[in-house]
Amino acid sequence: MSVLAEIIAGVREDLEQRRAVVGDADIVSAAADAPPARDAFRALGGATAPADRDSRLRVISEVKRKSPSKGALADIPEPAELARQYAAGGAAVISVLTERRRFGGSLEDFDAVRAAVDVPLLRKDFTVEPYQIHEARAHGADLVLLIVAALEDTELVQLLELTRSLGMEALVEAHTEEEVDRAVAAGARIIGVNVRNLKTLEVDRSTFSRLADRIPSHAVIVAESGVRGIDDVVSFAERGADAILVGEALVKDQDPTAAVAAFSEAGSAAKPPRRN
């Protein structure tokens, strides 16, 4: 069994425990009663008309306690305070891990961050059922993660449509050429290229440029994983990233506010003119 399959098996078990406490009808009702979602597509530089796009690099800053590949990364006793520092540095979106077994995340972390900042939030988890989409909206998410490798085409389309029907957007994550093509075919407007293979946990930064060229110019292109510092930020920006998603490098930094600002500034300076 691959790492991804093992993670999803655990996610399904934990989901059933939450469902036993808050049933489907109740979570749907809670999602409907939540305040309107923030516009994550526009926050990440997306626009209906290509002429309205700009060349700034956006930073998705992540609240991440640990990972399957690196183990414990940071204690993060106050996720709300870390989120405030990210926002002060100009983070376009803040990502909060809610998967608990491999990443040490929780919906409690998400709620704390939601109460602390007004920027769009990404619920970072392994979404495999509609319940999780409603759950994300009920907790104030503006963006959810859909991993192409974890879903069949019909599931991907259905979950993407449900996400948008609730006013949110989806970061649709791909690792291969085939997965990028599936994301595009499903109608994804925000496509992430994860240079870490979730089946092996190996990182190959060259994956980004190879896959980014397949993504239509109207979509927001997000580089995920592999950012160790400014050099990696510049490299991804030069190769077409509209945004970067960064966790480890920021949670380990002594001044995350300055780090977010530096990543954004360096990436924006390196970005080539936008394709039309």
Tab-separated table of N, CA and C in Angstrom, residues 125-245:
chain	number	residue	atom	x	y	z
A	125	ASP	N	-6.305	18.938	3.684
A	125	ASP	CA	-6.613	17.596	4.142
A	125	ASP	C	-6.766	16.715	2.912
A	126	PHE	N	-7.089	15.483	3.128
A	126	PHE	CA	-7.245	14.522	2.041
A	126	PHE	C	-8.743	14.320	1.823
A	127	THR	N	-9.299	15.116	0.936
A	127	THR	CA	-10.743	15.175	0.738
A	127	THR	C	-11.195	14.047	-0.177
A	128	VAL	N	-12.048	13.187	0.354
A	128	VAL	CA	-12.524	12.043	-0.430
A	128	VAL	C	-14.041	11.904	-0.404
A	129	GLU	N	-14.724	12.711	0.412
A	129	GLU	CA	-16.173	12.609	0.518
A	129	GLU	C	-16.808	13.994	0.613
A	130	PRO	N	-18.064	14.120	0.139
A	130	PRO	CA	-18.772	15.397	0.232
A	130	PRO	C	-18.856	15.929	1.662
A	131	TYR	N	-18.954	15.037	2.652
A	131	TYR	CA	-19.039	15.469	4.049
A	131	TYR	C	-17.913	16.438	4.383
A	132	GLN	N	-16.702	16.135	3.901
A	132	GLN	CA	-15.548	16.977	4.231
A	132	GLN	C	-15.650	18.365	3.605
A	133	ILE	N	-16.297	18.455	2.451
A	133	ILE	CA	-16.491	19.755	1.807
A	133	ILE	C	-17.435	20.608	2.646
A	134	HIS	N	-18.562	20.024	3.043
A	134	HIS	CA	-19.503	20.751	3.906
A	134	HIS	C	-18.845	21.096	5.244
A	135	GLU	N	-18.061	20.180	5.768
A	135	GLU	CA	-17.380	20.398	7.034
A	135	GLU	C	-16.418	21.580	6.928
A	136	ALA	N	-15.678	21.635	5.832
A	136	ALA	CA	-14.743	22.740	5.623
A	136	ALA	C	-15.475	24.081	5.595
A	137	ARG	N	-16.590	24.133	4.868
A	137	ARG	CA	-17.360	25.381	4.782
A	137	ARG	C	-17.951	25.747	6.131
A	138	ALA	N	-18.407	24.746	6.877
A	138	ALA	CA	-18.988	25.003	8.195
A	138	ALA	C	-17.970	25.630	9.140
A	139	HIS	N	-16.691	25.286	8.947
A	139	HIS	CA	-15.631	25.830	9.802
A	139	HIS	C	-15.009	27.102	9.230
A	140	GLY	N	-15.545	27.609	8.124
A	140	GLY	CA	-15.078	28.882	7.582
A	140	GLY	C	-14.015	28.790	6.517
A	141	ALA	N	-13.839	27.615	5.906
A	141	ALA	CA	-12.846	27.490	4.829
A	141	ALA	C	-13.315	28.220	3.579
A	142	ASP	N	-12.355	28.724	2.827
A	142	ASP	CA	-12.613	29.389	1.553
A	142	ASP	C	-12.066	28.572	0.386
A	143	LEU	N	-11.218	27.619	0.715
A	143	LEU	CA	-10.510	26.827	-0.287
A	143	LEU	C	-10.290	25.439	0.298
A	144	VAL	N	-10.470	24.408	-0.524
A	144	VAL	CA	-10.199	23.043	-0.079
A	144	VAL	C	-9.213	22.396	-1.043
A	145	LEU	N	-8.573	21.343	-0.581
A	145	LEU	CA	-7.627	20.604	-1.401
A	145	LEU	C	-8.297	19.373	-1.991
A	146	LEU	N	-8.153	19.209	-3.313
A	146	LEU	CA	-8.597	17.999	-3.992
A	146	LEU	C	-7.379	17.401	-4.683
A	147	ILE	N	-7.001	16.190	-4.294
A	147	ILE	CA	-5.823	15.535	-4.854
A	147	ILE	C	-6.271	14.588	-5.957
A	148	VAL	N	-5.834	14.857	-7.172
A	148	VAL	CA	-6.277	14.065	-8.316
A	148	VAL	C	-5.973	12.583	-8.113
A	149	ALA	N	-4.804	12.277	-7.565
A	149	ALA	CA	-4.391	10.883	-7.380
A	149	ALA	C	-5.296	10.119	-6.426
A	150	ALA	N	-6.060	10.828	-5.602
A	150	ALA	CA	-6.911	10.187	-4.608
A	150	ALA	C	-8.345	10.003	-5.090
A	151	LEU	N	-8.648	10.511	-6.295
A	151	LEU	CA	-10.033	10.543	-6.746
A	151	LEU	C	-10.191	10.015	-8.171
A	152	GLU	N	-11.323	9.367	-8.422
A	152	GLU	CA	-11.702	9.025	-9.791
A	152	GLU	C	-12.211	10.288	-10.474
A	153	ASP	N	-12.268	10.292	-11.791
A	153	ASP	CA	-12.688	11.483	-12.523
A	153	ASP	C	-14.077	11.963	-12.097
A	154	THR	N	-15.019	11.027	-11.960
A	154	THR	CA	-16.370	11.436	-11.561
A	154	THR	C	-16.383	12.032	-10.168
A	155	GLU	N	-15.583	11.482	-9.269
A	155	GLU	CA	-15.493	12.016	-7.911
A	155	GLU	C	-14.888	13.413	-7.918
A	156	LEU	N	-13.839	13.598	-8.712
A	156	LEU	CA	-13.185	14.898	-8.793
A	156	LEU	C	-14.155	15.965	-9.282
A	157	VAL	N	-14.888	15.662	-10.331
A	157	VAL	CA	-15.848	16.620	-10.873
A	157	VAL	C	-16.943	16.918	-9.864
A	158	GLN	N	-17.477	15.886	-9.235
A	158	GLN	CA	-18.565	16.079	-8.274
A	158	GLN	C	-18.120	16.898	-7.071
A	159	LEU	N	-16.924	16.609	-6.541
A	159	LEU	CA	-16.442	17.359	-5.384
A	159	LEU	C	-16.099	18.793	-5.752
A	160	LEU	N	-15.577	19.006	-6.957
A	160	LEU	CA	-15.276	20.358	-7.412
A	160	LEU	C	-16.563	21.163	-7.572
A	161	GLU	N	-17.584	20.537	-8.141
A	161	GLU	CA	-18.865	21.225	-8.315
A	161	GLU	C	-19.498	21.549	-6.967
A	162	LEU	N	-19.420	20.619	-6.026
A	162	LEU	CA	-19.971	20.871	-4.693
A	162	LEU	C	-19.230	22.015	-4.016
A	163	THR	N	-17.910	22.009	-4.127
A	163	THR	CA	-17.096	23.078	-3.536
A	163	THR	C	-17.551	24.439	-4.031
A	164	ARG	N	-17.720	24.569	-5.334
A	164	ARG	CA	-18.115	25.861	-5.911
A	164	ARG	C	-19.551	26.218	-5.573
A	165	SER	N	-20.417	25.215	-5.441
A	165	SER	CA	-21.810	25.500	-5.087
A	165	SER	C	-21.909	26.110	-3.692
A	166	LEU	N	-20.895	25.868	-2.860
A	166	LEU	CA	-20.861	26.423	-1.506
A	166	LEU	C	-20.075	27.732	-1.445
A	167	GLY	N	-19.658	28.233	-2.620
A	167	GLY	CA	-18.967	29.519	-2.680
A	167	GLY	C	-17.465	29.444	-2.515
A	168	MET	N	-16.924	28.232	-2.372
A	168	MET	CA	-15.486	28.059	-2.188
A	168	MET	C	-14.804	27.744	-3.515
A	169	GLU	N	-13.482	27.636	-3.466
A	169	GLU	CA	-12.695	27.162	-4.598
A	169	GLU	C	-11.891	25.954	-4.139
A	170	ALA	N	-11.318	25.248	-5.107
A	170	ALA	CA	-10.493	24.081	-4.794
A	170	ALA	C	-9.105	24.242	-5.386
A	171	LEU	N	-8.116	23.914	-4.588
A	171	LEU	CA	-6.760	23.743	-5.091
A	171	LEU	C	-6.683	22.286	-5.536
A	172	VAL	N	-6.612	22.074	-6.840
A	172	VAL	CA	-6.617	20.721	-7.395
A	172	VAL	C	-5.170	20.317	-7.656
A	173	GLU	N	-4.719	19.316	-6.924
A	173	GLU	CA	-3.301	18.960	-6.897
A	173	GLU	C	-2.971	17.812	-7.840
A	174	ALA	N	-1.897	18.002	-8.619
A	174	ALA	CA	-1.450	16.987	-9.572
A	174	ALA	C	0.027	16.696	-9.367
A	175	HIS	N	0.433	15.480	-9.749
A	175	HIS	CA	1.825	15.057	-9.619
A	175	HIS	C	2.416	14.590	-10.951
A	176	THR	N	1.544	14.324	-11.937
A	176	THR	CA	1.981	13.783	-13.218
A	176	THR	C	1.276	14.513	-14.357
A	177	GLU	N	1.762	14.286	-15.586
A	177	GLU	CA	1.134	14.880	-16.762
A	177	GLU	C	-0.329	14.449	-16.865
A	178	GLU	N	-0.575	13.171	-16.642
A	178	GLU	CA	-1.947	12.658	-16.730
A	178	GLU	C	-2.845	13.335	-15.703
A	179	GLU	N	-2.332	13.535	-14.504
A	179	GLU	CA	-3.143	14.163	-13.464
A	179	GLU	C	-3.423	15.624	-13.783
A	180	VAL	N	-2.453	16.336	-14.362
A	180	VAL	CA	-2.704	17.717	-14.790
A	180	VAL	C	-3.824	17.739	-15.824
A	181	ASP	N	-3.757	16.847	-16.794
A	181	ASP	CA	-4.786	16.801	-17.836
A	181	ASP	C	-6.156	16.496	-17.241
A	182	ARG	N	-6.202	15.639	-16.243
A	182	ARG	CA	-7.471	15.325	-15.580
A	182	ARG	C	-8.004	16.535	-14.806
A	183	ALA	N	-7.099	17.272	-14.164
A	183	ALA	CA	-7.505	18.480	-13.434
A	183	ALA	C	-8.086	19.513	-14.390
A	184	VAL	N	-7.431	19.697	-15.523
A	184	VAL	CA	-7.903	20.653	-16.532
A	184	VAL	C	-9.263	20.219	-17.070
A	185	ALA	N	-9.400	18.938	-17.383
A	185	ALA	CA	-10.653	18.414	-17.923
A	185	ALA	C	-11.801	18.564	-16.931
A	186	ALA	N	-11.492	18.492	-15.645
A	186	ALA	CA	-12.525	18.625	-14.612
A	186	ALA	C	-12.967	20.073	-14.434
A	187	GLY	N	-12.214	21.011	-15.001
A	187	GLY	CA	-12.561	22.421	-14.891
A	187	GLY	C	-11.888	23.167	-13.767
A	188	ALA	N	-10.774	22.641	-13.260
A	188	ALA	CA	-10.063	23.300	-12.159
A	188	ALA	C	-9.555	24.677	-12.584
A	189	ARG	N	-9.719	25.654	-11.718
A	189	ARG	CA	-9.210	27.010	-11.965
A	189	ARG	C	-7.936	27.296	-11.180
A	190	ILE	N	-7.674	26.502	-10.140
A	190	ILE	CA	-6.443	26.617	-9.359
A	190	ILE	C	-5.804	25.233	-9.352
A	191	ILE	N	-4.664	25.105	-10.014
A	191	ILE	CA	-4.024	23.802	-10.158
A	191	ILE	C	-2.663	23.827	-9.485
A	192	GLY	N	-2.472	22.906	-8.554
A	192	GLY	CA	-1.203	22.810	-7.856
A	192	GLY	C	-0.354	21.694	-8.418
A	193	VAL	N	0.911	21.973	-8.624
A	193	VAL	CA	1.876	20.952	-9.025
A	193	VAL	C	2.691	20.616	-7.790
A	194	ASN	N	2.473	19.432	-7.248
A	194	ASN	CA	3.212	19.014	-6.061
A	194	ASN	C	4.453	18.254	-6.508
A	195	VAL	N	5.616	18.805	-6.199
A	195	VAL	CA	6.861	18.172	-6.633
A	195	VAL	C	7.280	17.040	-5.690
A	196	ARG	N	6.474	16.821	-4.646
A	196	ARG	CA	6.690	15.663	-3.777
A	196	ARG	C	5.699	14.576	-4.185
A	197	ASN	N	6.202	13.439	-4.551
A	197	ASN	CA	5.369	12.312	-4.916
A	197	ASN	C	4.760	11.715	-3.642
A	198	LEU	N	3.450	11.800	-3.508
A	198	LEU	CA	2.809	11.339	-2.280
A	198	LEU	C	2.781	9.819	-2.158
A	199	LYS	N	3.180	9.134	-3.203
A	199	LYS	CA	3.233	7.671	-3.120
A	199	LYS	C	4.599	7.204	-2.612
A	200	THR	N	5.641	8.025	-2.852
A	200	THR	CA	6.994	7.641	-2.431
A	200	THR	C	7.613	8.652	-1.480
A	201	LEU	N	7.058	9.876	-1.429
A	201	LEU	CA	7.537	11.012	-0.629
A	201	LEU	C	8.825	11.625	-1.171
A	202	GLU	N	9.263	11.211	-2.342
A	202	GLU	CA	10.470	11.785	-2.943
A	202	GLU	C	10.144	13.134	-3.585
A	203	VAL	N	11.113	14.063	-3.535
A	203	VAL	CA	10.947	15.389	-4.118
A	203	VAL	C	11.768	15.498	-5.395
A	204	ASP	N	11.134	15.988	-6.446
A	204	ASP	CA	11.812	16.238	-7.721
A	204	ASP	C	11.340	17.594	-8.220
A	205	ARG	N	12.133	18.648	-7.966
A	205	ARG	CA	11.715	20.011	-8.311
A	205	ARG	C	11.568	20.237	-9.808
A	206	SER	N	12.208	19.407	-10.634
A	206	SER	CA	12.065	19.546	-12.080
A	206	SER	C	10.660	19.187	-12.541
A	207	THR	N	9.908	18.517	-11.677
A	207	THR	CA	8.531	18.157	-12.015
A	207	THR	C	7.703	19.401	-12.315
A	208	PHE	N	7.992	20.489	-11.609
A	208	PHE	CA	7.154	21.686	-11.757
A	208	PHE	C	7.162	22.223	-13.181
A	209	SER	N	8.325	22.498	-13.727
A	209	SER	CA	8.376	23.099	-15.064
A	209	SER	C	7.795	22.170	-16.115
A	210	ARG	N	7.986	20.869	-15.934
A	210	ARG	CA	7.463	19.902	-16.903
A	210	ARG	C	5.934	19.902	-16.918
A	211	LEU	N	5.337	20.018	-15.731
A	211	LEU	CA	3.882	19.971	-15.655
A	211	LEU	C	3.227	21.329	-15.857
A	212	ALA	N	3.886	22.407	-15.423
A	212	ALA	CA	3.280	23.736	-15.513
A	212	ALA	C	2.988	24.122	-16.956
A	213	ASP	N	3.800	23.667	-17.884
A	213	ASP	CA	3.594	24.000	-19.291
A	213	ASP	C	2.301	23.417	-19.847
A	214	ARG	N	1.720	22.436	-19.167
A	214	ARG	CA	0.488	21.812	-19.631
A	214	ARG	C	-0.764	22.530	-19.118
A	215	ILE	N	-0.572	23.468	-18.196
A	215	ILE	CA	-1.711	24.126	-17.553
A	215	ILE	C	-2.113	25.365	-18.337
A	216	PRO	N	-3.401	25.525	-18.657
A	216	PRO	CA	-3.865	26.688	-19.428
A	216	PRO	C	-3.548	28.003	-18.726
A	217	SER	N	-3.377	29.043	-19.524
A	217	SER	CA	-2.968	30.336	-18.979
A	217	SER	C	-4.035	30.975	-18.100
A	218	HIS	N	-5.302	30.573	-18.253
A	218	HIS	CA	-6.350	31.190	-17.431
A	218	HIS	C	-6.367	30.648	-16.005
A	219	ALA	N	-5.672	29.540	-15.773
A	219	ALA	CA	-5.666	28.934	-14.440
A	219	ALA	C	-4.567	29.533	-13.571
A	220	VAL	N	-4.782	29.510	-12.264
A	220	VAL	CA	-3.744	29.878	-11.306
A	220	VAL	C	-2.876	28.640	-11.079
A	221	ILE	N	-1.561	28.818	-11.214
A	221	ILE	CA	-0.621	27.702	-11.083
A	221	ILE	C	0.113	27.823	-9.749
A	222	VAL	N	-0.001	26.792	-8.937
A	222	VAL	CA	0.607	26.806	-7.617
A	222	VAL	C	1.725	25.767	-7.546
A	223	ALA	N	2.904	26.191	-7.114
A	223	ALA	CA	4.013	25.270	-6.872
A	223	ALA	C	3.919	24.798	-5.425
A	224	GLU	N	3.825	23.482	-5.244
A	224	GLU	CA	3.675	22.918	-3.909
A	224	GLU	C	4.889	22.065	-3.546
A	225	SER	N	5.342	22.227	-2.321
A	225	SER	CA	6.461	21.455	-1.755
A	225	SER	C	7.797	21.883	-2.352
A	226	GLY	N	8.861	21.544	-1.657
A	226	GLY	CA	10.200	21.748	-2.192
A	226	GLY	C	10.796	23.127	-2.013
A	227	VAL	N	10.109	24.037	-1.317
A	227	VAL	CA	10.662	25.382	-1.113
A	227	VAL	C	11.532	25.378	0.142
A	228	ARG	N	12.850	25.498	-0.074
A	228	ARG	CA	13.785	25.550	1.047
A	228	ARG	C	14.205	26.976	1.377
A	229	GLY	N	14.095	27.863	0.385
A	229	GLY	CA	14.518	29.242	0.577
A	229	GLY	C	14.294	30.052	-0.674
A	230	ILE	N	14.914	31.238	-0.717
A	230	ILE	CA	14.708	32.186	-1.811
A	230	ILE	C	15.029	31.579	-3.173
A	231	ASP	N	16.093	30.811	-3.277
A	231	ASP	CA	16.478	30.251	-4.577
A	231	ASP	C	15.366	29.393	-5.169
A	232	ASP	N	14.726	28.592	-4.342
A	232	ASP	CA	13.633	27.755	-4.840
A	232	ASP	C	12.423	28.598	-5.229
A	233	VAL	N	12.152	29.639	-4.454
A	233	VAL	CA	11.047	30.541	-4.781
A	233	VAL	C	11.265	31.166	-6.150
A	234	VAL	N	12.466	31.683	-6.365
A	234	VAL	CA	12.804	32.317	-7.644
A	234	VAL	C	12.699	31.311	-8.790
A	235	SER	N	13.183	30.101	-8.567
A	235	SER	CA	13.134	29.075	-9.602
A	235	SER	C	11.697	28.755	-10.009
A	236	PHE	N	10.826	28.573	-9.029
A	236	PHE	CA	9.424	28.283	-9.349
A	236	PHE	C	8.766	29.463	-10.052
A	237	ALA	N	9.065	30.684	-9.588
A	237	ALA	CA	8.479	31.878	-10.212
A	237	ALA	C	8.925	32.007	-11.660
A	238	GLU	N	10.194	31.789	-11.915
A	238	GLU	CA	10.720	31.889	-13.273
A	238	GLU	C	10.070	30.881	-14.213
A	239	ARG	N	9.635	29.773	-13.663
A	239	ARG	CA	9.054	28.703	-14.474
A	239	ARG	C	7.533	28.750	-14.530
A	240	GLY	N	6.967	29.857	-14.064
A	240	GLY	CA	5.539	30.069	-14.288
A	240	GLY	C	4.617	29.968	-13.102
A	241	ALA	N	5.135	29.814	-11.901
A	241	ALA	CA	4.254	29.731	-10.728
A	241	ALA	C	3.582	31.080	-10.473
A	242	ASP	N	2.293	31.050	-10.233
A	242	ASP	CA	1.563	32.241	-9.800
A	242	ASP	C	1.567	32.338	-8.276
A	243	ALA	N	1.740	31.191	-7.634
A	243	ALA	CA	1.754	31.139	-6.168
A	243	ALA	C	2.612	29.957	-5.740
A	244	ILE	N	3.091	30.032	-4.512
A	244	ILE	CA	3.827	28.915	-3.921
A	244	ILE	C	3.153	28.557	-2.610
A	245	LEU	N	3.136	27.281	-2.299
A	245	LEU	CA	2.625	26.823	-1.012
A	245	LEU	C	3.816	26.371	-0.186
